[in-house]
CSV table of C-alpha atoms in Angstrom, one decimal:
chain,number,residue,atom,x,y,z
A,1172,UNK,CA,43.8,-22.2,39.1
A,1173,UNK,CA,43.4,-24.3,36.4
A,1174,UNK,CA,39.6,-24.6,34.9
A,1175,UNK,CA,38.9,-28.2,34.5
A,1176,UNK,CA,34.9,-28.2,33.2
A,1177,UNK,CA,32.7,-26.3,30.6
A,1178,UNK,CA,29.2,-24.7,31.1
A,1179,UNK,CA,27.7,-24.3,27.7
A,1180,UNK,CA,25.2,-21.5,27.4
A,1181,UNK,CA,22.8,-20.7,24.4
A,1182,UNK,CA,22.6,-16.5,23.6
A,1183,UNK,CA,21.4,-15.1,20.2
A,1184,UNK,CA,23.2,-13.3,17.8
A,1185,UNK,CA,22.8,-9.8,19.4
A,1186,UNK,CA,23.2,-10.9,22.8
A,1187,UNK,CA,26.5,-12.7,21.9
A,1188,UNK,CA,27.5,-9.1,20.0
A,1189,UNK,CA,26.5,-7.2,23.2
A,1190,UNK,CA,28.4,-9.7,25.6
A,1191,UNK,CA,31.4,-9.8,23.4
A,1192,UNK,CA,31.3,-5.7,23.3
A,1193,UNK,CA,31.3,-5.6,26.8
A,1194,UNK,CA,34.0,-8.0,27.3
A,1195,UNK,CA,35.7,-6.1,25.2
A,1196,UNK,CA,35.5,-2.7,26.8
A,1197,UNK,CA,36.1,-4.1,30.2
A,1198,UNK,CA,39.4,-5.3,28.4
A,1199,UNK,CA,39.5,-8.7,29.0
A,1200,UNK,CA,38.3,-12.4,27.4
A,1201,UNK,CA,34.3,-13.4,26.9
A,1202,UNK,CA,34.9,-16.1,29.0
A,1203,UNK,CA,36.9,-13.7,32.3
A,1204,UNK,CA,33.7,-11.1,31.4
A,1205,UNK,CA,31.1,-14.2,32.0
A,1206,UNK,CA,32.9,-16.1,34.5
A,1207,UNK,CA,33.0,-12.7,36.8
A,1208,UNK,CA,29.2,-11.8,35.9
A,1209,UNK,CA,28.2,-15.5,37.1
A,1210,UNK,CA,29.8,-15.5,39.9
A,1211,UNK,CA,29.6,-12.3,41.2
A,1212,UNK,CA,26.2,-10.8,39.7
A,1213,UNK,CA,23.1,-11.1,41.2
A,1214,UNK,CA,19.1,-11.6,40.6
A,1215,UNK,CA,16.4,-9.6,41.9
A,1216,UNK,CA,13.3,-11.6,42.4
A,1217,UNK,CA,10.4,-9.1,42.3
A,1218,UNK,CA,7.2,-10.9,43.6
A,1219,UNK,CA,3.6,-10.2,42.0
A,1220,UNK,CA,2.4,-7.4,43.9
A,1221,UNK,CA,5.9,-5.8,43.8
A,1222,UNK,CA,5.6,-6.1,39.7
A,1223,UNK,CA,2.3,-4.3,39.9
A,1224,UNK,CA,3.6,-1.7,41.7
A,1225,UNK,CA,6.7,-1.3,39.1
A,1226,UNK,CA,4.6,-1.8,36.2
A,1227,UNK,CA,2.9,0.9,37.8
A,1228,UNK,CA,5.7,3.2,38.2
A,1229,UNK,CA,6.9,2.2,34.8
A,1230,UNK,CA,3.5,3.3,32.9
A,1231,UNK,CA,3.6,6.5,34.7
A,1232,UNK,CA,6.6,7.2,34.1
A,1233,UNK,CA,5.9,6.4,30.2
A,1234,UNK,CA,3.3,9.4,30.3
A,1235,UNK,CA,5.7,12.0,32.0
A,1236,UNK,CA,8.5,10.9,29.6
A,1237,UNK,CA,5.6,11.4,26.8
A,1238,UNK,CA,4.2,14.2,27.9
A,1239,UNK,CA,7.5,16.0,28.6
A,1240,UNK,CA,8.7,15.3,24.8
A,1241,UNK,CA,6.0,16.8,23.6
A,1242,UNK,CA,5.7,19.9,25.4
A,1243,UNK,CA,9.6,20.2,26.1
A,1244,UNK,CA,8.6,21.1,29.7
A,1245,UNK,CA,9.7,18.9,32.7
A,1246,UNK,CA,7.9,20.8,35.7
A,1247,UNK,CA,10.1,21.1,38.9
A,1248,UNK,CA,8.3,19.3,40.7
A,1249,UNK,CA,7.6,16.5,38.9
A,1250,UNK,CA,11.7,16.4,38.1
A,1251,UNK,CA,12.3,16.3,42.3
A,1252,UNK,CA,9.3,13.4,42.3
A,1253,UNK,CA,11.2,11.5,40.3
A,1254,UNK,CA,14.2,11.6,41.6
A,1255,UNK,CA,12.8,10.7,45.0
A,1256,UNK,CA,10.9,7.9,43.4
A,1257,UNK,CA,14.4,6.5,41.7
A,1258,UNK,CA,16.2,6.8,45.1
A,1259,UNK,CA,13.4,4.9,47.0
A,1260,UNK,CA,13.6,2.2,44.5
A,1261,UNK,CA,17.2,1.7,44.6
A,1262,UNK,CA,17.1,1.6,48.4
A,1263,UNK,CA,14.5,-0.6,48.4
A,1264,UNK,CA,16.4,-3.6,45.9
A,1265,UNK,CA,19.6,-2.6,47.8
A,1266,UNK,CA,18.4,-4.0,51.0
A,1267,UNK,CA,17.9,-7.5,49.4
């Protein structure tokens, strides 16, 4: 199919490095690499009290990360809790 029309996007200089990188990896042009992330990406739209509950997750999972580089211990059960905690998230977004 021919490609008649132009979109014209705006990146900075380290996004248009990372973008070219991955196009490049994938082994193919910027513009094939962008045209199939456009149209066959997608968005999640996280609401307010869903972002509260992420940030959430996210700060506690700042302190375990913190706390397990500087005591080099990752309890077993906290390692199973956050794998559970990953899997429920995943399932969650996959659903949408």
């Amino acid at each position: 199919m021919e490609k008649e029309t132009n979109i014209i996007l705006r990146v900075s200089p380290s996004d248009k490095r990372i973008i070219q990188d991955k196009a490049k990896e994938a082994g193919i042009s910027v513009s094939e690499y962008a045209r199939k992330v456009l149209l066959s990406g997608s968005i999640i739209k996280v609401d307010g009290e869903e972002k509260k509950t992420l940030n959430g997750i996210a700060n506690n999972l700042n302190q375990l990360t913190r706390h397990a580089n500087s005591t080099g211990i990752i309890p077993a059960e906290v390692s199973g809790t956050l794998k559970e905690l990953i899997e429920k998230i995943r399932y969650a977004y996959r659903k949408r």
